[in-house]
Short mmCIF file of C-alpha atoms and ligand atoms in Angstrom, two decimals:
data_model
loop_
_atom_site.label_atom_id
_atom_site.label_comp_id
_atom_site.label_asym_id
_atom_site.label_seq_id
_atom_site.Cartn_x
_atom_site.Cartn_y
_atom_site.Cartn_z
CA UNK A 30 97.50 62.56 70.42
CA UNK A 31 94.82 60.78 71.75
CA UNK A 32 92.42 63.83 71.26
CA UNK A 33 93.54 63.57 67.92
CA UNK A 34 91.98 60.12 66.97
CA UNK A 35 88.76 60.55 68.82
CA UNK A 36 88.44 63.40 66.80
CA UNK A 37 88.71 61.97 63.74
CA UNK A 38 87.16 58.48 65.14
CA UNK A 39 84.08 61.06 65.34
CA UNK A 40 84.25 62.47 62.16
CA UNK A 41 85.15 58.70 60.30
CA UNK A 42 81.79 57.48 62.13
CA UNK A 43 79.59 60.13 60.87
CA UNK A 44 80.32 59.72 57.33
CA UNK A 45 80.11 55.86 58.27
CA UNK A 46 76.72 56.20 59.17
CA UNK A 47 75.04 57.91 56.81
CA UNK A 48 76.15 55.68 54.01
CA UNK A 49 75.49 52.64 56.18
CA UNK A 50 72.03 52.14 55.65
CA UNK A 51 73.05 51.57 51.96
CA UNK A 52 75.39 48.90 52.71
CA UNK A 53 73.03 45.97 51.98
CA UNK A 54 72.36 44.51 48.43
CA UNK A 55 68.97 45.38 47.33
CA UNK A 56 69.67 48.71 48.08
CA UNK A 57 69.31 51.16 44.61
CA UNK A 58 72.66 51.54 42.49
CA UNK A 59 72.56 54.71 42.79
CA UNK A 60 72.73 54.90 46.78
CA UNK A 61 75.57 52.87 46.83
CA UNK A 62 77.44 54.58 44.54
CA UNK A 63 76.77 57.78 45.97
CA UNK A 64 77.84 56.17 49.07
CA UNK A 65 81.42 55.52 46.83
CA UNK A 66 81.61 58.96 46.13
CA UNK A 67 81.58 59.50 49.90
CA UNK A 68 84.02 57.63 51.37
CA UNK A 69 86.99 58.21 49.02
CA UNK A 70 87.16 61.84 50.35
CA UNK A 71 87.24 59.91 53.57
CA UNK A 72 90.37 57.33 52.57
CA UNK A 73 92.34 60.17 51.35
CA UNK A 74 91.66 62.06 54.57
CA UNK A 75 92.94 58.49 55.92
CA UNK A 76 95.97 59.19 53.95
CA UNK A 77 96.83 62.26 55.07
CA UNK A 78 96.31 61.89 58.48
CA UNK A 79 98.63 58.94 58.23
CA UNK A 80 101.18 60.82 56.69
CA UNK A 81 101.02 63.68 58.67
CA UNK A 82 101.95 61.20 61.71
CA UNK A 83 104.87 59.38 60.00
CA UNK A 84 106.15 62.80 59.13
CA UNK A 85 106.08 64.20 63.25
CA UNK A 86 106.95 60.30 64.65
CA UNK A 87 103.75 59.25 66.14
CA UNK A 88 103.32 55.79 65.34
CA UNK A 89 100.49 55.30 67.73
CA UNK A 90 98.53 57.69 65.31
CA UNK A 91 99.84 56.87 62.28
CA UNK A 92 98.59 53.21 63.03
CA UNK A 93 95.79 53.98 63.62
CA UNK A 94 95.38 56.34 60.97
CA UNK A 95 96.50 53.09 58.93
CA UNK A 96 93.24 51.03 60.48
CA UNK A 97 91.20 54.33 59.90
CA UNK A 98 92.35 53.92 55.89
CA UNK A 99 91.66 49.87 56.16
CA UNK A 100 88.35 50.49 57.12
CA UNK A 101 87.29 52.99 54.66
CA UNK A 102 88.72 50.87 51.76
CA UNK A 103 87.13 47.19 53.29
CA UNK A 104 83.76 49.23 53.44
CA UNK A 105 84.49 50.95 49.37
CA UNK A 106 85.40 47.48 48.15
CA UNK A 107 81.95 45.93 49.59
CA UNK A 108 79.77 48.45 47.79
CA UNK A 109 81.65 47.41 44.98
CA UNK A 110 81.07 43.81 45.48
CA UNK A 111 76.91 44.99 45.43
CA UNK A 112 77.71 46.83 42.25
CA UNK A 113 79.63 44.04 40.37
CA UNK A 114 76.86 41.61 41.09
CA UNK A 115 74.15 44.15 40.07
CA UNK A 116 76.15 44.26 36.70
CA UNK A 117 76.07 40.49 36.34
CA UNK A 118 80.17 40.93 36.52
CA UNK A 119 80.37 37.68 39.35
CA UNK A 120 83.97 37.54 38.99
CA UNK A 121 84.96 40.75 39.92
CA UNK A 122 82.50 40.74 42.68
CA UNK A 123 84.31 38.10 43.93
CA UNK A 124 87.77 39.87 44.23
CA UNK A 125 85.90 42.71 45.54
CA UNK A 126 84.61 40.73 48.21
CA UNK A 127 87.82 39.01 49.41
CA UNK A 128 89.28 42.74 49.17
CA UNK A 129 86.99 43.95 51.86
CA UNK A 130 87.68 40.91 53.92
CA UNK A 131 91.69 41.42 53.97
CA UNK A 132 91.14 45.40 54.18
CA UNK A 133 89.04 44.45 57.75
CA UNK A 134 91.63 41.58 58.70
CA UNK A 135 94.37 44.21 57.95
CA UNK A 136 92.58 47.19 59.93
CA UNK A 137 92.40 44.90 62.84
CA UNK A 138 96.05 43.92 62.87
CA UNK A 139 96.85 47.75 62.66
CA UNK A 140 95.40 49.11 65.80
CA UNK A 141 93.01 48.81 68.41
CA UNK A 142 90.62 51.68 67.00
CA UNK A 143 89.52 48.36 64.30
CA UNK A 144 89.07 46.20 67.43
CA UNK A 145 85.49 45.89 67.04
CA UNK A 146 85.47 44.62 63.16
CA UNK A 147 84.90 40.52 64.42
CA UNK A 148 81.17 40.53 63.58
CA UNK A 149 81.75 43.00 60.11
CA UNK A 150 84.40 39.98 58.80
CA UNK A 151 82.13 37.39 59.52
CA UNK A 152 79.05 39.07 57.82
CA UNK A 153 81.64 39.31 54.87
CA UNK A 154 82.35 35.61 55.65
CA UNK A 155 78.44 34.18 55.38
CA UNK A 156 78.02 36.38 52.09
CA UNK A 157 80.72 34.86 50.50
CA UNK A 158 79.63 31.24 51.46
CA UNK A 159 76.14 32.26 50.53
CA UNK A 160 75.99 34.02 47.41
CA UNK A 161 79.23 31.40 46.03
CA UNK A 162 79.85 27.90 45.29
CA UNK A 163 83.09 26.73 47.48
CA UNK A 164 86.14 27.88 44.53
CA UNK A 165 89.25 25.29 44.29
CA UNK A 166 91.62 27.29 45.67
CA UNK A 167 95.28 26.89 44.54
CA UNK A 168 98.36 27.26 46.77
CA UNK A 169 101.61 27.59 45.33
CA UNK A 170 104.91 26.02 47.06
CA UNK A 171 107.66 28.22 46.82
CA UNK A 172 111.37 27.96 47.48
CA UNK A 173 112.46 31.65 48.55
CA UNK A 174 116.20 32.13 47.47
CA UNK A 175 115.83 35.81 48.76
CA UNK A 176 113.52 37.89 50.95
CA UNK A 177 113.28 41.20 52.78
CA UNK A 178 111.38 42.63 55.02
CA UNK A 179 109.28 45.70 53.88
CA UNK A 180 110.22 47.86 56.35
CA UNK A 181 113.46 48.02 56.79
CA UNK A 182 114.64 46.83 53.23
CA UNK A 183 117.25 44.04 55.30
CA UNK A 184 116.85 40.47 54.38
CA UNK A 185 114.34 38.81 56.36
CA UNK A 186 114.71 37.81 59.78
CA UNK A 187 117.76 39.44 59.92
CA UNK A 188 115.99 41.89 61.89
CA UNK A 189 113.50 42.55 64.78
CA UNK A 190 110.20 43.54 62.53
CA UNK A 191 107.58 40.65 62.33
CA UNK A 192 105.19 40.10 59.38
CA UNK A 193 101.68 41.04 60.31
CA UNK A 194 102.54 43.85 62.48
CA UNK A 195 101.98 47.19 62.16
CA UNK A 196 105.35 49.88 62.19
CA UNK A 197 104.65 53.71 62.04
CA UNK A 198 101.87 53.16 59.69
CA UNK A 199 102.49 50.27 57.76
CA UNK A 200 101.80 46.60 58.07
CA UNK A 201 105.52 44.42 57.70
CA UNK A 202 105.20 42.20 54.95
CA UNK A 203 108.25 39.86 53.76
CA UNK A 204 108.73 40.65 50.36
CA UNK A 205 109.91 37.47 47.82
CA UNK A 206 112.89 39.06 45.67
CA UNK A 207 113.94 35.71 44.45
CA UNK A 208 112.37 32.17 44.62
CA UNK A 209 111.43 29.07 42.17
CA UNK A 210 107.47 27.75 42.41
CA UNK A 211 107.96 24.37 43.16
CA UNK A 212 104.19 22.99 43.12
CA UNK A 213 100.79 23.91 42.47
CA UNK A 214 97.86 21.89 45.13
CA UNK A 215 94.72 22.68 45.59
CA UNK A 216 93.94 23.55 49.05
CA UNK A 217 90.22 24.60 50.74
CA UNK A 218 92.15 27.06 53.27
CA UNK A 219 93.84 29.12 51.10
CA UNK A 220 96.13 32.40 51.99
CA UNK A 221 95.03 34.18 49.26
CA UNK A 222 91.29 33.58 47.99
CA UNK A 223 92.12 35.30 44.43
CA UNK A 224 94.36 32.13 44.01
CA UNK A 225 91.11 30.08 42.35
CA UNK A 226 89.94 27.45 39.75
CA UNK A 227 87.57 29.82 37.53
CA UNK A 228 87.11 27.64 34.64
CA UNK A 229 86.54 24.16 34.52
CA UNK A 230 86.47 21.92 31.33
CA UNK A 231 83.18 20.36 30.27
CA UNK A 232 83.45 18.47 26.73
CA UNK A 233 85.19 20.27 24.61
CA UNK A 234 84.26 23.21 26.18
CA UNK A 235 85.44 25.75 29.18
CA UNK A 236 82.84 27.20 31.26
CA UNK A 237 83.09 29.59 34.03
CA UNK A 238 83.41 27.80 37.97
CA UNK A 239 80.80 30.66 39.22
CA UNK A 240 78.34 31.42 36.55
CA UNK A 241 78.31 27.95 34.28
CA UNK A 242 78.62 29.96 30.93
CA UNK A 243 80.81 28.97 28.20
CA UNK A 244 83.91 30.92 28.14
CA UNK A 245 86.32 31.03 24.88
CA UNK A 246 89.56 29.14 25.38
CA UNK A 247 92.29 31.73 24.75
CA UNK A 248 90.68 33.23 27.65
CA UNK A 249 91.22 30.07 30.38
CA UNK A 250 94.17 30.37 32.58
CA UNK A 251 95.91 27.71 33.20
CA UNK A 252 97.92 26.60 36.69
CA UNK A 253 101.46 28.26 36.49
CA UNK A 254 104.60 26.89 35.72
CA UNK A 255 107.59 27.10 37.64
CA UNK A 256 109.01 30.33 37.48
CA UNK A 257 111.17 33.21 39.66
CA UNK A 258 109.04 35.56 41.03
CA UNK A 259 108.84 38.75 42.96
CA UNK A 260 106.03 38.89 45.66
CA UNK A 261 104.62 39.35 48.98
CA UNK A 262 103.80 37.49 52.01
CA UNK A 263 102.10 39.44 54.62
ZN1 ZN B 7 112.84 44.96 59.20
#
């Protein structure tokens, strides 16, 4: 088994290093998006391989195969990020960019084959603090009537999976069936960066947090109210 994901470790850091010299901004568009076109051949190889081990009960392998797939998709979602911003789209590029840090937090909490991803989340970290102003995040208080745990479908707690950890080639989340948002505060260390301010009022006007412009007002969120939800927490 172990042959198995050296093997592919081999094959994964081949096609990771010929579209790695691409994997900085000023490279041309059209590098990074052949780069793209690369690796998702490479996540759905991810896939399979992962699938193939769930189906024969290796969950060594199939974790890892799950990091393997992490990996692929943190590095997809950065070229993204290089694309939105080339495309003056800063928004997206944002998402994009918090993507590829929870695809690398994720691949490391999957298996040890990620192990070595510290430096690539913190050069994800100083781009983000670079290249953007410091969003208001928003956390959202929740009371959870009802919960379960994603991997065995029980309610949560009830039994011995933890959230965070990786089971035959998935990571256990505990999934909100029922619950009432009790509060909205804004926080600086949120658990989910998409959670952000991106308008602010100026006037009688709305502008955008990141880019200053004015934005038209049926297009402003504003802070939810409280409401049931279904969600995750992983
Ligand atoms: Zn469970």
């Amino acid at each position: 088994m172990k042959n198995m994901i050296e093997e592919f470790r081999n094959h994964f850091d081949d096609v990771v290093e010929s579209v790695e010299r691409y994997d900085i901004f000023v490279r041309g568009r059209e590098f990074q998006e052949q780069s793209l076109a690369l690796l998702r051949p490479l996540l759905n190889e991810c896939r399979e391989n992962k699938e193939r081990a769930i189906k024969n009960s290796q969950e060594d392998a199939a974790n890892a195969f799950l990091a393997f797939e992490y990996m692929a998709a943190s590095l997809m979602e950065e070229f993204r990020f290089y694309l939105a911003l080339k495309d003056d789209k800063v928004d997206q590029a944002w998402d994009h960019l918090i993507n590829a840090e929870s695809a690398a937090a994720n691949a490391m909490k999957s298996h040890q084959v990620a192990a070595h991803l510290t430096n690539y989340i913190e050069r994800l970290d100083a781009l983000e603090s670079l290249l953007f102003p410091k969003p208001a995040f928003f956390s959202t208080g929740w009371v959870v009537h009802r919960s379960e745990c994603s991997i065995c479908g029980v309610e949560y707690g009830e039994c011995d999976h933890i959230k965070g950890r990786p089971y035959m080639g998935q990571l256990c989340a505990r999934v909100v069936k029922e619950g009432t948002a009790k509060e909205v505060s804004v926080v600086s260390d949120p658990a989910d960066k998409h959670c952000r301010a991106m308008h602010f009022s100026d006037d009688d006007k709305w502008r955008n947090a990141f880019t200053h412009r004015i934005v038209p007002p049926e297009s402003v969120d504003h802070p939810p109210k409280s409401r049931t939800l279904e969600g995750r927490i992983s």
